[in-house]
Amino acid sequence: QVQLVESGGGLVQAGGSLRLSCAGSGFIFSLRSMAWYRQTPGKQRELVAAITSAVNTNYADSVKGRFTISRDGAKNTVYLQMNSLKSEDTAVYFCNAEFGGRAYWGQGTQVTVSS
């Protein structure tokens, strides 16, 4: 059974930092690309950052230079380091993995940036 469990969200002031973690289980983590998405009420879920099994990364333009995605194969965990946070980064952040024709999601973690 595939599980993705996020942690690390919270309330932070603008300009601050947070690190999100996503622990994966039930699949061969090292073979899979992983991603972080975010969603605000009334809007579609949007891709924030992604990392392949070869550790190639890509980012949404809105977070380039501020966010860093990384992975630790020994811990089956993907991270999202978020620096210089802005109020517009406020959202629920979801961990994602896609394989076998299915998309798997974590439960989401709330990030709130106060201005």
mmCIF file of C-alpha atoms in Angstrom:
data_model
loop_
_atom_site.group_PDB
_atom_site.id
_atom_site.type_symbol
_atom_site.label_atom_id
_atom_site.label_comp_id
_atom_site.label_asym_id
_atom_site.label_seq_id
_atom_site.Cartn_x
_atom_site.Cartn_y
_atom_site.Cartn_z
ATOM 1 C CA GLN A 1 0.000 0.000 0.000
ATOM 2 C CA VAL A 2 1.471 3.294 -1.139
ATOM 3 C CA GLN A 3 1.599 5.968 1.525
ATOM 4 C CA LEU A 4 2.900 9.516 1.453
ATOM 5 C CA VAL A 5 3.004 11.355 4.756
ATOM 6 C CA GLU A 6 3.832 15.051 4.845
ATOM 7 C CA SER A 7 5.036 17.061 7.810
ATOM 8 C CA GLY A 8 6.627 20.401 8.547
ATOM 9 C CA GLY A 9 3.927 22.902 7.711
ATOM 10 C CA GLY A 10 2.952 25.748 9.985
ATOM 11 C CA LEU A 11 2.686 29.482 10.462
ATOM 12 C CA VAL A 12 5.647 31.674 9.564
ATOM 13 C CA GLN A 13 6.218 35.375 9.001
ATOM 14 C CA ALA A 14 6.969 36.705 5.562
ATOM 15 C CA GLY A 15 10.653 36.334 4.810
ATOM 16 C CA GLY A 16 10.951 33.272 6.989
ATOM 17 C CA SER A 17 11.679 29.652 6.165
ATOM 18 C CA LEU A 18 10.077 26.247 6.520
ATOM 19 C CA ARG A 19 11.105 22.754 5.524
ATOM 20 C CA LEU A 20 8.481 20.244 4.458
ATOM 21 C CA SER A 21 9.108 16.508 4.542
ATOM 22 C CA CYS A 22 7.322 13.674 2.803
ATOM 23 C CA ALA A 23 7.994 10.093 3.825
ATOM 24 C CA GLY A 24 7.079 7.473 1.249
ATOM 25 C CA SER A 25 6.361 3.801 1.781
ATOM 26 C CA GLY A 26 4.892 0.867 -0.109
ATOM 27 C CA PHE A 27 6.899 1.453 -3.269
ATOM 28 C CA ILE A 28 10.504 1.565 -4.449
ATOM 29 C CA PHE A 29 11.177 5.181 -3.575
ATOM 30 C CA SER A 30 14.546 5.402 -5.316
ATOM 31 C CA LEU A 31 13.025 4.616 -8.712
ATOM 32 C CA ARG A 32 10.297 7.248 -8.642
ATOM 33 C CA SER A 33 10.090 10.913 -9.433
ATOM 34 C CA MET A 34 8.547 12.889 -6.610
ATOM 35 C CA ALA A 35 6.875 16.262 -6.557
ATOM 36 C CA TRP A 36 5.344 18.918 -4.360
ATOM 37 C CA TYR A 37 2.107 20.625 -5.315
ATOM 38 C CA ARG A 38 0.104 23.307 -3.551
ATOM 39 C CA GLN A 39 -3.496 24.383 -3.539
ATOM 40 C CA THR A 40 -5.463 27.357 -2.283
ATOM 41 C CA PRO A 41 -9.258 27.488 -1.950
ATOM 42 C CA GLY A 42 -11.014 27.835 -5.278
ATOM 43 C CA LYS A 43 -7.890 27.202 -7.324
ATOM 44 C CA GLN A 44 -6.437 24.192 -9.055
ATOM 45 C CA ARG A 45 -3.570 22.311 -7.519
ATOM 46 C CA GLU A 46 -0.326 23.601 -9.002
ATOM 47 C CA LEU A 47 3.099 22.053 -9.340
ATOM 48 C CA VAL A 48 5.691 23.680 -7.096
ATOM 49 C CA ALA A 49 8.754 21.484 -7.610
ATOM 50 C CA ALA A 50 9.703 18.037 -8.844
ATOM 51 C CA ILE A 51 12.716 15.775 -8.581
ATOM 52 C CA THR A 52 13.523 12.703 -10.626
ATOM 53 C CA SER A 53 15.218 9.521 -9.491
ATOM 54 C CA ALA A 54 18.382 10.938 -11.112
ATOM 55 C CA VAL A 55 17.988 14.054 -8.937
ATOM 56 C CA ASN A 56 17.075 16.356 -11.791
ATOM 57 C CA THR A 57 14.844 19.129 -10.550
ATOM 58 C CA ASN A 58 12.396 21.646 -11.899
ATOM 59 C CA TYR A 59 10.499 24.466 -10.258
ATOM 60 C CA ALA A 60 7.544 26.716 -10.818
ATOM 61 C CA ASP A 61 8.706 30.157 -11.880
ATOM 62 C CA SER A 62 7.105 31.651 -8.782
ATOM 63 C CA VAL A 63 9.423 29.728 -6.428
ATOM 64 C CA LYS A 64 12.685 29.576 -8.380
ATOM 65 C CA GLY A 65 15.590 30.783 -6.286
ATOM 66 C CA ARG A 66 13.587 30.506 -3.056
ATOM 67 C CA PHE A 67 12.565 26.829 -2.798
ATOM 68 C CA THR A 68 14.758 23.742 -3.039
ATOM 69 C CA ILE A 69 13.541 20.187 -3.492
ATOM 70 C CA SER A 70 15.763 17.309 -2.419
ATOM 71 C CA ARG A 71 15.513 13.630 -1.592
ATOM 72 C CA ASP A 72 17.116 11.154 0.777
ATOM 73 C CA GLY A 73 16.957 7.601 -0.523
ATOM 74 C CA ALA A 74 18.076 6.101 2.757
ATOM 75 C CA LYS A 75 15.076 7.665 4.478
ATOM 76 C CA ASN A 76 12.607 7.375 1.578
ATOM 77 C CA THR A 77 11.920 11.046 2.091
ATOM 78 C CA VAL A 78 11.596 14.062 -0.160
ATOM 79 C CA TYR A 79 12.021 17.567 1.207
ATOM 80 C CA LEU A 80 10.981 21.055 0.211
ATOM 81 C CA GLN A 81 13.108 23.796 1.728
ATOM 82 C CA MET A 82 11.205 27.059 1.465
ATOM 83 C CA ASN A 83 13.060 30.328 2.048
ATOM 84 C CA SER A 84 12.068 33.967 1.683
ATOM 85 C CA LEU A 85 8.448 32.979 2.081
ATOM 86 C CA LYS A 86 5.754 35.337 0.813
ATOM 87 C CA SER A 87 2.089 35.643 1.700
ATOM 88 C CA GLU A 88 1.231 34.232 -1.720
ATOM 89 C CA ASP A 89 2.972 30.980 -0.736
ATOM 90 C CA THR A 90 0.142 30.328 1.720
ATOM 91 C CA ALA A 91 -1.482 27.061 0.668
ATOM 92 C CA VAL A 92 -1.922 23.407 1.479
ATOM 93 C CA TYR A 93 1.139 21.575 0.194
ATOM 94 C CA PHE A 94 0.836 18.019 -1.113
ATOM 95 C CA CYS A 95 3.434 15.392 -1.827
ATOM 96 C CA ASN A 96 2.962 13.468 -5.071
ATOM 97 C CA ALA A 97 4.222 10.352 -6.795
ATOM 98 C CA GLU A 98 2.960 8.999 -10.118
ATOM 99 C CA PHE A 99 3.561 5.528 -11.453
ATOM 100 C CA GLY A 100 1.677 2.551 -12.777
ATOM 101 C CA GLY A 101 -0.850 4.918 -14.323
ATOM 102 C CA ARG A 102 -1.874 6.320 -10.970
ATOM 103 C CA ALA A 103 -1.233 9.474 -9.006
ATOM 104 C CA TYR A 104 -0.631 9.138 -5.287
ATOM 105 C CA TRP A 105 -1.062 12.007 -2.845
ATOM 106 C CA GLY A 106 -0.312 12.717 0.754
ATOM 107 C CA GLN A 107 -2.862 14.207 3.103
ATOM 108 C CA GLY A 108 -1.442 17.705 2.729
ATOM 109 C CA THR A 109 0.184 20.109 5.152
ATOM 110 C CA GLN A 110 -0.891 23.711 5.682
ATOM 111 C CA VAL A 111 1.627 26.500 5.190
ATOM 112 C CA THR A 112 0.515 29.944 6.275
ATOM 113 C CA VAL A 113 2.709 32.988 5.695
ATOM 114 C CA SER A 114 1.721 36.113 7.576
ATOM 115 C CA SER A 115 2.613 39.495 6.160
#
